[in-house]
Coordinates of C-alpha atoms in Angstrom, one line a residue:
Chain A
M876 CA 91.2 142.5 80.9
T877 CA 93.9 141.2 83.2
T878 CA 96.5 140.9 80.5
A879 CA 95.6 144.2 79.0
R880 CA 96.0 146.1 82.3
V881 CA 99.2 144.3 83.1
F882 CA 100.5 145.2 79.6
A883 CA 99.5 148.8 80.3
V884 CA 101.4 148.9 83.4
T885 CA 104.4 147.4 81.8
L886 CA 104.4 149.9 79.0
L887 CA 104.0 152.8 81.5
A888 CA 107.2 151.4 83.3
A889 CA 109.0 151.0 80.0
G890 CA 108.0 154.5 78.8
F891 CA 109.3 155.8 81.9
S892 CA 112.8 154.4 81.7
F893 CA 112.8 155.4 78.1
S894 CA 112.2 159.0 78.7
I895 CA 114.9 159.1 81.4
G896 CA 117.6 157.5 79.1
C897 CA 116.4 159.9 76.3
G898 CA 116.5 163.0 78.2
G899 CA 120.0 162.6 79.0
G900 CA 121.4 162.0 75.5
S901 CA 119.3 164.2 73.2
S902 CA 118.9 167.9 73.1
S903 CA 116.3 167.5 70.4
S904 CA 113.7 166.2 72.7
S905 CA 113.4 169.4 74.5
T906 CA 109.7 169.7 73.6
H907 CA 108.9 166.7 75.9
T908 CA 109.0 167.6 79.5
T909 CA 109.4 164.9 82.0
T910 CA 108.6 165.2 85.4
P911 CA 111.3 163.7 87.6
P912 CA 110.0 160.6 89.1
T913 CA 109.5 160.5 92.9
T914 CA 111.8 157.7 94.1
P915 CA 109.7 154.5 94.5
A916 CA 109.3 153.6 98.1
N917 CA 111.2 150.6 99.4
N918 CA 108.2 148.3 99.4
S919 CA 109.3 145.0 100.5
L920 CA 109.7 143.5 104.0
T921 CA 111.1 140.3 105.1
I922 CA 108.9 137.8 106.9
T923 CA 110.3 134.9 108.7
V924 CA 108.6 131.6 109.8
D925 CA 110.1 130.6 113.0
A926 CA 109.3 130.0 116.6
G927 CA 108.3 133.5 117.2
P928 CA 109.0 135.7 120.3
A929 CA 107.5 133.2 122.6
G930 CA 109.6 130.5 121.1
N931 CA 106.8 127.8 120.4
Y932 CA 104.9 128.9 117.4
A933 CA 104.4 126.3 114.6
N934 CA 104.0 127.8 111.1
G935 CA 103.8 131.4 112.1
A936 CA 105.1 134.1 109.7
F937 CA 106.6 137.1 111.6
T938 CA 107.7 140.6 110.6
S939 CA 108.6 143.9 112.2
V940 CA 106.4 146.9 112.3
T941 CA 107.3 150.4 113.5
V942 CA 104.8 152.5 115.3
C943 CA 105.1 156.1 116.2
S944 CA 103.3 158.4 118.4
P945 CA 101.3 160.4 115.5
G946 CA 103.0 163.2 113.9
T947 CA 106.2 162.7 115.7
S948 CA 109.5 160.8 115.4
T949 CA 109.0 159.1 118.6
C950 CA 108.8 155.5 117.3
Q951 CA 109.3 151.9 118.3
T952 CA 110.0 149.0 116.0
V953 CA 108.1 145.8 117.3
D954 CA 109.4 142.5 116.0
G955 CA 107.7 139.1 116.1
V956 CA 104.3 140.5 114.6
L957 CA 102.3 137.8 112.9
V958 CA 101.4 138.4 109.4
D959 CA 97.8 137.5 108.9
T960 CA 96.0 137.6 105.5
G961 CA 92.9 136.5 107.4
S962 CA 92.2 139.6 109.3
S963 CA 92.6 143.4 108.9
G964 CA 94.3 145.8 111.1
L965 CA 97.3 146.1 113.2
R966 CA 97.1 144.8 116.8
I967 CA 100.1 145.0 119.3
L968 CA 100.5 143.8 122.8
S969 CA 100.3 146.5 125.4
S970 CA 103.4 144.8 126.9
A971 CA 105.4 145.1 123.8
L972 CA 105.0 149.0 123.5
T973 CA 107.7 150.0 125.8
T974 CA 109.2 153.3 124.5
V975 CA 106.2 154.9 122.6
S976 CA 102.8 156.1 124.0
L977 CA 99.9 156.3 121.7
P978 CA 96.8 158.4 122.1
Q979 CA 93.6 156.6 123.1
Q980 CA 90.8 156.9 120.6
K981 CA 87.8 158.8 122.1
A982 CA 84.1 158.4 121.2
S983 CA 82.3 161.7 120.5
D984 CA 81.1 161.8 124.2
G985 CA 84.7 161.5 125.4
N986 CA 84.6 157.9 126.4
S987 CA 87.5 155.6 125.4
V988 CA 86.9 153.2 122.6
A989 CA 88.0 149.5 123.1
E990 CA 87.6 146.5 120.8
C991 CA 86.9 142.8 121.1
L992 CA 87.9 140.9 118.0
T993 CA 87.0 137.3 117.9
F994 CA 89.2 135.0 115.9
L995 CA 88.8 131.4 115.1
G996 CA 89.5 130.0 118.4
S997 CA 90.5 133.1 120.4
Y998 CA 89.8 136.8 121.0
T999 CA 91.7 140.0 121.3
W1000 CA 90.6 142.8 123.8
G1001 CA 91.9 146.2 124.4
P1002 CA 91.8 149.8 123.7
V1003 CA 91.9 151.4 120.2
E1004 CA 94.7 153.9 119.9
T1005 CA 96.1 155.9 117.1
A1006 CA 99.6 155.5 115.6
D1007 CA 101.6 156.4 112.4
V1008 CA 102.8 153.0 111.2
E1009 CA 106.0 152.4 109.1
M1010 CA 106.9 149.3 107.2
A1011 CA 110.0 149.1 104.8
G1012 CA 109.9 152.5 103.2
E1013 CA 106.1 153.0 103.5
K1014 CA 104.2 155.0 106.1
A1015 CA 100.6 155.3 107.1
S1016 CA 99.6 158.3 109.2
S1017 CA 97.0 158.3 112.0
V1018 CA 96.1 154.6 111.9
P1019 CA 93.6 153.2 114.4
I1020 CA 95.2 150.3 115.9
Q1021 CA 94.2 147.9 118.8
V1022 CA 96.5 147.7 121.8
L1023 CA 96.0 144.1 123.4
S1024 CA 95.6 144.4 127.1
D1025 CA 93.2 143.2 129.7
T1026 CA 94.4 145.6 132.4
D1027 CA 93.4 149.0 130.9
Y1028 CA 89.7 147.9 130.7
T1029 CA 88.0 145.0 131.8
A1030 CA 86.6 142.9 128.9
P1031 CA 82.9 142.9 129.1
N1032 CA 80.7 139.8 129.2
A1033 CA 79.7 140.3 125.6
C1034 CA 83.5 139.8 124.8
T1035 CA 84.2 136.8 127.1
S1036 CA 80.9 135.0 126.5
S1037 CA 82.2 133.0 123.5
G1038 CA 84.3 131.1 126.1
F1039 CA 87.3 131.5 123.7
P1040 CA 90.7 132.1 125.4
P1041 CA 91.9 135.7 125.3
A1042 CA 95.1 136.2 123.2
D1043 CA 96.5 139.4 124.8
T1044 CA 99.8 138.3 126.4
L1045 CA 103.0 137.0 124.7
D1046 CA 102.2 133.5 125.9
S1047 CA 98.6 133.4 124.8
L1048 CA 99.2 135.1 121.5
G1049 CA 102.6 133.7 120.7
A1050 CA 103.5 136.8 119.0
N1051 CA 104.1 140.5 119.9
G1052 CA 101.1 141.6 117.6
I1053 CA 99.1 140.7 114.7
L1054 CA 99.4 142.5 111.2
G1055 CA 96.1 141.9 109.4
V1056 CA 96.7 142.5 105.8
G1057 CA 93.5 140.8 104.5
L1058 CA 91.0 141.5 101.7
A1059 CA 88.9 143.9 104.0
A1060 CA 90.1 147.4 104.7
Q1061 CA 88.5 147.9 108.1
D1062 CA 88.0 145.1 110.5
C1063 CA 84.3 145.3 110.9
G1064 CA 82.7 147.0 107.9
P1065 CA 79.9 149.5 107.1
S1066 CA 77.3 147.6 109.0
C1067 CA 79.2 146.5 112.0
P1068 CA 77.0 144.3 114.2
A1069 CA 77.0 144.9 118.1
G1070 CA 79.8 143.2 120.1
Q1071 CA 82.9 144.3 118.5
Y1072 CA 83.4 148.0 119.4
F1073 CA 82.9 149.3 123.0
E1074 CA 82.8 152.5 124.7
C1075 CA 84.3 152.6 128.2
S1076 CA 83.0 155.1 130.7
S1077 CA 85.3 153.5 133.3
T1078 CA 87.8 150.8 133.5
T1079 CA 85.1 148.3 134.3
N1080 CA 82.2 149.6 132.3
C1081 CA 82.5 149.1 128.6
V1082 CA 79.2 148.8 126.5
S1083 CA 78.9 148.0 122.9
T1084 CA 78.8 150.8 120.5
N1085 CA 78.5 151.6 116.8
E1086 CA 81.9 152.6 115.5
A1087 CA 82.0 154.6 112.3
L1088 CA 83.9 153.0 109.4
A1089 CA 86.6 155.7 109.5
Q1090 CA 87.4 155.1 113.1
Q1091 CA 87.6 151.4 112.8
V1092 CA 90.9 149.4 113.2
I1093 CA 92.1 149.3 109.5
N1094 CA 94.7 147.4 107.5
P1095 CA 97.6 150.0 107.5
V1096 CA 98.5 149.1 103.9
A1097 CA 95.2 150.8 102.8
L1098 CA 96.5 154.1 104.4
F1099 CA 100.0 154.1 102.8
A1100 CA 100.5 157.1 100.5
S1101 CA 101.3 154.7 97.7
D1102 CA 101.5 150.9 97.2
N1103 CA 98.3 150.8 99.1
N1104 CA 96.0 148.3 97.1
G1105 CA 97.4 145.2 98.6
V1106 CA 100.3 143.0 99.3
I1107 CA 102.1 139.9 98.0
I1108 CA 103.1 137.2 100.3
E1109 CA 106.1 135.4 98.7
F1110 CA 107.6 132.2 100.1
P1111 CA 109.9 129.6 98.6
A1112 CA 108.8 126.0 98.3
V1113 CA 109.4 123.9 101.5
S1114 CA 109.6 120.2 101.0
G1115 CA 109.7 119.2 104.6
A1116 CA 109.8 120.3 108.2
E1117 CA 112.4 122.9 108.8
A1118 CA 113.8 125.2 111.5
S1119 CA 113.0 128.3 109.7
V1120 CA 112.2 129.9 106.3
S1121 CA 112.3 133.4 105.1
G1122 CA 109.9 135.0 102.6
T1123 CA 108.9 138.6 101.5
M1124 CA 105.8 140.8 101.8
V1125 CA 105.7 143.3 99.0
F1126 CA 103.4 146.2 99.2
G1127 CA 101.3 147.3 96.3
I1128 CA 99.9 145.3 93.4
G1129 CA 101.1 146.6 89.9
T1130 CA 102.5 149.7 91.4
Q1131 CA 106.2 149.1 91.0
S1132 CA 108.6 146.9 89.0
N1133 CA 108.7 144.4 91.7
N1134 CA 104.8 143.7 92.3
G1135 CA 103.4 143.1 88.8
L1136 CA 100.7 140.5 88.6
G1137 CA 102.6 138.6 85.9
S1138 CA 100.7 135.3 84.9
A1139 CA 99.0 135.1 88.3
T1140 CA 95.4 133.9 88.2
I1141 CA 92.8 136.3 89.7
Y1142 CA 90.3 134.8 92.1
D1143 CA 87.6 137.4 92.7
A1144 CA 86.3 137.2 96.3
P1145 CA 83.4 139.8 96.6
D1146 CA 82.5 138.3 100.0
G1147 CA 86.0 137.5 101.1
T1148 CA 85.9 133.9 100.1
L1149 CA 86.5 131.6 97.3
T1150 CA 85.0 128.1 96.4
T1151 CA 87.1 125.0 97.0
T1152 CA 86.1 121.8 95.1
F1153 CA 87.2 118.6 96.7
S1154 CA 86.1 115.0 95.9
G1155 CA 83.3 116.4 93.7
N1156 CA 81.9 118.7 96.3
A1157 CA 82.1 122.5 96.2
Y1158 CA 82.7 124.3 99.4
P1159 CA 82.2 128.0 99.2
G1160 CA 83.3 130.1 102.1
S1161 CA 87.0 129.0 101.7
F1162 CA 89.9 131.4 102.2
L1163 CA 93.7 131.9 102.1
D1164 CA 95.1 132.7 105.5
T1165 CA 98.6 133.1 106.4
G1166 CA 97.3 133.4 110.1
S1167 CA 96.1 129.9 110.3
N1168 CA 98.9 127.5 111.0
G1169 CA 97.9 124.5 108.8
Y1170 CA 95.4 123.4 106.2
F1171 CA 92.2 123.3 108.1
F1172 CA 89.5 121.5 106.0
L1173 CA 86.3 119.5 106.4
D1174 CA 86.6 116.7 108.9
S1175 CA 87.8 113.2 109.5
S1176 CA 84.9 111.6 107.9
L1177 CA 85.2 113.5 104.7
T1178 CA 89.0 113.4 104.4
G1179 CA 89.7 110.0 105.9
L1180 CA 92.3 111.6 108.1
A1181 CA 92.4 110.6 111.7
D1182 CA 92.0 113.3 114.3
C1183 CA 94.9 113.4 116.7
N1184 CA 94.2 111.4 119.8
S1185 CA 96.0 109.6 122.5
S1186 CA 96.4 106.3 120.6
N1187 CA 97.9 107.9 117.4
S1188 CA 100.1 110.5 119.4
P1189 CA 102.2 108.3 121.5
G1190 CA 104.9 109.8 123.6
G1191 CA 103.8 113.5 124.0
A1192 CA 100.9 115.8 124.3
V1193 CA 98.1 115.1 121.9
P1194 CA 97.9 117.8 119.3
I1195 CA 94.2 118.3 119.7
G1196 CA 92.6 119.9 116.6
F1197 CA 94.9 118.6 114.1
Y1198 CA 95.1 115.5 111.9
C1199 CA 97.3 112.5 112.6
P1200 CA 97.2 110.1 109.6
A1201 CA 99.2 106.9 110.0
T1202 CA 101.0 108.0 106.8
T1203 CA 101.3 111.2 104.9
Q1204 CA 98.2 111.5 102.5
N1205 CA 98.1 113.4 99.3
F1206 CA 95.1 115.3 98.1
T1207 CA 94.0 117.4 95.2
A1208 CA 91.5 120.2 95.2
A1209 CA 90.7 123.3 93.1
N1210 CA 89.9 126.8 93.9
Q1211 CA 87.5 128.9 92.0
G1212 CA 86.9 132.6 92.1
T1213 CA 83.6 134.3 91.4
N1214 CA 85.0 135.5 88.0
G1215 CA 85.0 131.8 87.0
T1216 CA 88.7 131.2 87.1
S1217 CA 90.0 128.1 88.7
G1218 CA 93.2 126.1 89.6
T1219 CA 94.2 122.9 91.0
I1220 CA 96.2 122.6 94.2
S1221 CA 98.0 119.4 95.3
F1222 CA 98.9 119.2 99.0
S1223 CA 99.7 116.7 101.7
V1224 CA 98.9 116.1 105.2
A1225 CA 101.2 114.3 107.7
S1226 CA 100.7 113.4 111.4
A1227 CA 100.9 116.5 113.5
S1228 CA 102.1 114.4 116.4
T1229 CA 105.1 113.2 114.3
L1230 CA 105.8 116.6 112.9
F1231 CA 105.8 118.2 116.4
A1232 CA 108.1 115.5 117.7
S1233 CA 111.1 117.5 116.4
S1234 CA 111.1 120.5 118.8
A1235 CA 113.7 122.3 116.6
D1236 CA 111.3 122.6 113.5
T1237 CA 108.8 125.3 113.2
V1238 CA 108.1 125.1 109.6
F1239 CA 105.6 122.4 108.6
P1240 CA 104.4 122.3 104.9
T1241 CA 102.2 119.1 105.7
L1242 CA 100.4 120.4 109.0
G1243 CA 96.6 120.1 108.8
G1244 CA 93.5 119.8 110.8
P1245 CA 89.7 119.6 110.7
A1246 CA 87.6 122.7 110.1
S1247 CA 84.9 123.4 112.5
N1248 CA 81.2 122.5 112.2
P1249 CA 79.6 122.6 109.7
P1250 CA 82.8 121.1 108.0
N1251 CA 82.0 123.0 104.9
Y1252 CA 85.1 125.1 104.1
F1253 CA 88.8 125.1 103.4
D1254 CA 91.0 127.3 105.5
W1255 CA 94.2 127.4 103.3
G1256 CA 96.6 128.3 106.0
L1257 CA 100.3 129.1 105.8
P1258 CA 101.5 125.8 104.2
F1259 CA 99.5 126.9 101.1
F1260 CA 101.7 130.0 100.8
F1261 CA 104.9 127.9 100.6
G1262 CA 106.2 128.0 97.0
R1263 CA 103.8 130.6 95.9
N1264 CA 103.4 134.3 95.4
V1265 CA 99.9 135.1 96.7
Y1266 CA 98.4 138.5 96.0
T1267 CA 95.8 140.0 98.5
A1268 CA 94.0 142.9 96.7
I1269 CA 92.1 145.1 99.3
E1270 CA 88.4 145.9 98.7
N1271 CA 87.5 149.0 96.7
T1272 CA 90.9 149.6 95.6
S1273 CA 92.1 149.7 92.0
T1274 CA 94.6 147.3 90.6
P1275 CA 95.9 146.4 87.0
A1276 CA 93.5 143.4 87.2
G1277 CA 90.4 145.5 88.3
E1278 CA 89.1 146.3 91.7
G1279 CA 89.7 144.3 94.9
P1280 CA 88.8 142.3 96.7
Y1281 CA 90.6 139.4 95.1
W1282 CA 93.3 136.8 95.7
A1283 CA 95.8 136.0 92.9
Y1284 CA 98.5 133.4 92.8
Chain U
M320 CA 94.4 134.9 131.4
L321 CA 90.9 135.7 132.0
L322 CA 89.2 132.9 133.9
L323 CA 85.5 132.3 133.7
G324 CA 84.0 132.2 137.1
R325 CA 81.9 135.1 136.7
Y326 CA 78.6 133.4 137.3
P327 CA 78.6 132.0 140.8
L328 CA 75.2 130.6 140.3
M329 CA 76.5 128.5 137.6
N330 CA 79.6 127.3 139.3
R331 CA 77.5 125.1 141.6
F332 CA 75.9 123.4 138.6
G333 CA 79.1 123.4 136.7
A334 CA 81.0 121.7 139.6
I335 CA 78.2 119.0 140.0
L336 CA 78.4 118.5 136.3
A337 CA 82.1 118.3 136.1
R338 CA 82.4 115.8 138.6
S339 CA 79.8 113.4 137.1
I340 CA 79.9 114.3 133.5
G341 CA 79.6 111.4 131.1
T342 CA 77.1 109.5 133.0
V343 CA 73.5 109.3 131.8
A344 CA 72.3 109.7 135.3
V345 CA 73.7 113.3 135.3
G346 CA 71.6 114.4 132.5
A347 CA 68.6 113.5 134.4
A348 CA 69.7 115.0 137.8
F349 CA 70.6 118.1 135.8
T350 CA 67.3 118.4 134.3
V351 CA 65.7 118.2 137.7
F352 CA 68.0 120.9 138.9
C353 CA 67.4 123.3 136.1
L354 CA 63.8 123.0 135.0
P355 CA 62.0 125.2 137.6
G356 CA 62.9 128.7 136.8
V357 CA 66.5 128.5 136.0
S358 CA 66.7 130.5 132.8
W359 CA 70.4 129.9 132.2
A360 CA 70.3 126.3 131.2
T361 CA 69.9 125.6 127.6
L362 CA 72.2 122.8 126.5
G363 CA 71.0 119.8 128.6
G364 CA 68.0 121.8 129.8
S365 CA 64.3 121.9 128.7
S366 CA 63.0 123.5 125.5
G367 CA 61.5 126.1 127.8
S368 CA 64.9 127.6 128.4
I369 CA 65.1 128.7 124.7
D370 CA 62.7 131.4 125.5
S371 CA 65.4 133.1 127.6
D372 CA 68.0 132.6 124.8
Q373 CA 65.6 134.4 122.3
T374 CA 65.2 137.3 124.8
Q375 CA 68.8 137.5 125.4
M376 CA 69.6 137.6 121.7
Q377 CA 66.8 139.9 120.8
G378 CA 66.0 137.4 118.1
T379 CA 63.2 136.1 116.0
R380 CA 62.5 132.4 116.1
R381 CA 60.9 129.6 114.1
T382 CA 60.7 125.9 114.7
I383 CA 61.2 123.0 112.3
A384 CA 59.8 119.8 113.4
G385 CA 61.2 116.5 112.5
N386 CA 60.8 112.8 113.4
L387 CA 63.5 112.6 115.9
Y388 CA 63.9 116.1 117.1
T389 CA 62.6 119.7 116.7
I390 CA 64.9 122.6 115.7
H391 CA 64.3 126.0 117.4
E392 CA 66.0 128.5 115.2
I393 CA 66.7 131.9 116.4
T394 CA 68.0 134.8 114.3
A395 CA 69.8 137.1 116.6
A396 CA 69.8 140.9 116.3
T397 CA 73.6 140.4 115.4
G398 CA 72.5 138.5 112.3
T399 CA 73.9 135.2 113.7
V400 CA 71.5 132.2 113.4
V401 CA 71.4 129.8 116.4
R402 CA 69.7 126.4 116.1
E403 CA 68.8 124.5 119.1
F404 CA 68.0 120.9 118.7
V405 CA 65.4 119.5 121.0
S406 CA 64.6 115.8 121.5
L407 CA 61.1 114.4 121.7
D408 CA 61.3 114.2 125.4
G409 CA 62.1 118.0 125.4
T410 CA 65.7 118.1 126.1
V411 CA 68.2 120.5 124.3
F412 CA 70.8 118.1 123.2
A413 CA 72.7 120.2 120.8
V414 CA 73.1 123.9 119.6
A415 CA 74.8 125.1 116.4
W416 CA 75.4 128.6 115.2
Q417 CA 76.4 130.5 112.0
G418 CA 76.9 134.1 111.4
P419 CA 78.9 137.4 112.0
R420 CA 79.2 137.0 115.7
V421 CA 79.9 134.0 118.0
P422 CA 76.7 133.9 120.1
D423 CA 76.8 134.2 123.9
L424 CA 77.8 130.7 124.8
R425 CA 77.5 131.2 128.5
Q426 CA 73.8 131.6 127.8
L427 CA 73.6 128.8 125.4
L428 CA 75.6 126.3 127.1
G429 CA 74.3 126.9 130.7
S430 CA 76.4 124.9 133.1
Y431 CA 78.3 123.2 130.5
F432 CA 79.9 126.6 129.8
E433 CA 82.5 126.3 132.6
P434 CA 83.9 122.9 131.7
Y435 CA 84.0 124.1 128.0
A436 CA 85.5 127.3 128.6
Q437 CA 88.3 125.8 130.9
A438 CA 89.0 123.1 128.3
A439 CA 89.2 125.9 125.7
Q440 CA 91.6 127.8 127.8
M441 CA 94.0 124.8 127.5
Q442 CA 94.1 125.0 123.7
G443 CA 97.0 127.5 123.7
G444 CA 100.6 126.8 124.6
A445 CA 103.3 125.1 122.7
R446 CA 102.8 124.7 118.9
A447 CA 99.2 126.0 119.3
G448 CA 99.1 128.6 116.6
R449 CA 95.8 130.1 115.5
R450 CA 93.2 127.8 114.3
P451 CA 89.7 126.5 114.8
M452 CA 88.8 125.2 118.4
T453 CA 87.8 121.8 119.3
V454 CA 86.9 120.6 122.8
N455 CA 86.2 116.9 122.9
Q456 CA 85.3 115.7 126.3
T457 CA 83.3 112.5 127.3
G458 CA 80.2 114.4 128.1
L459 CA 80.5 117.5 125.9
V460 CA 81.8 118.3 122.3
V461 CA 82.3 122.0 121.1
Q462 CA 83.7 122.8 117.7
A463 CA 84.0 126.4 116.7
G464 CA 85.7 128.1 113.8
G465 CA 84.8 129.8 110.5
R466 CA 86.3 133.0 109.7
I467 CA 86.2 136.6 111.0
R468 CA 82.7 138.0 110.1
A469 CA 81.4 134.4 109.4
F470 CA 81.7 132.1 112.4
T471 CA 80.4 128.6 112.7
G472 CA 80.3 126.1 115.4
R473 CA 78.2 123.5 117.4
A474 CA 78.1 122.1 120.8
Y475 CA 76.5 118.8 121.8
V476 CA 76.2 116.2 124.6
P477 CA 77.0 112.9 122.9
Q478 CA 75.1 110.9 125.6
M479 CA 71.9 112.9 124.9
L480 CA 71.8 112.4 121.1
P481 CA 68.6 110.7 120.3
A482 CA 69.1 107.3 118.7
G483 CA 69.3 107.7 114.9
V484 CA 70.4 111.3 114.9
K485 CA 73.7 111.7 112.8
L486 CA 76.2 114.3 113.8
E487 CA 76.2 116.0 110.3
E488 CA 72.5 116.9 110.9
I489 CA 73.7 119.2 113.7
Q490 CA 74.4 122.4 111.9

């Protein structure tokens, strides 16, 4: 089916250029009318792995996003926005929005809507506002986004009770924003449990509320006029630590000549995960996440990799939460989609302490650490994306390989 | 940065604990402090404190008895499942969670929350990136992660683990 659909798209594209070529040279083809093609949107954006706007990020992929006051040409381009296939929706620091003001989203009773989104080890808090979002030549109108700020409204207990640190300043986020281009369209979904969206009747009184799907913060790509069924993250191979590397984010899957699936393998992920097999054990609940800055998998006892501690991290701060093996270790694992496809992955993990010793480097293809308890998943972070073109197909959208959600690479 | 001193009641216990964390004597002292009527203590507290967790989470509860400990499993209204591990002497020595929301750790960790949260705040900074969280102190281990909509984690006091309990059982 995949091949057939790709073939169909290819044919379509071929037919297209044929009719253009034909129309110019032959008067006999007057019976066949060709609608002039709309010029395809410029659908690719550079993403760069570097230290980011705070100057200290490791394995962060950054890009620029333009936000506009809805329906106007009052816009601001925000750079240093982290590209994150592990979340959905655009979040921008309040402090980074200096020349554009965006309307606050209101609940039906007139109260302001704010959001608390918990990530793996931090949370973002702030009001939901509406913006037109532009990237490359693509535009999405009236997009609910989250503006990260702890000053507009005080984060309620339900938001801070995880004890996770807030990520709402340049220092704490390490970026000017997060662009979530994951498999989900909205960031909570149709049955959204309490504790994510809040209604604020005053700056200090925000209570949990049910946020309708259409009002939720959404992956802006899903609202593009075209090329709206997903993205491709493309990075060259990286053999060792480097100061920076550039890649490309392409919008759309099978919609233009530059975003066909080619020979990529489709990994269907109806619940947003795939199964990783490692050392004979299967770990469902695994995922591909540019927003995680390393391979985070299992734990020390299952991998044989030492956690970083003061004895294996001499001469500097201990990189807590990373692995610090004495020598670089090589591994093999396999990913499997629910459609039965599978493929093998080879990867290596080196000592985070050694990698971080070179302060000029920000690109680390061998950075890794333990997952959380229970240690039963693989978080394939940014290093996985080096040397691959990884497709992220948004849920409930149509692509040449069938409906999302799936990953392909 | 938001700091976490919003529960003055707990600051006192937190301060006591922070000063003497890691000694077995503290566990005992803490139990004496918290047993009568203090509904906030769970980790390190008595199994009776689980009632307040269940109420706070609007959850349903079942217990799973074992040879070395009993698991009190609360399924919260949010869908998150919290497991509290209670030793034979009635002390909650570990909690674990799995589900769409990170549970209220202020509630579940009691006075361990302050030292945990302060350590968690220090995870940022240079080279931090975005990743699972690990707090590993002498008297408290917290591991949290998973993914959006499917969080996992656990917290335990190593000194309170009953003899014979393996860490991989705490999940």
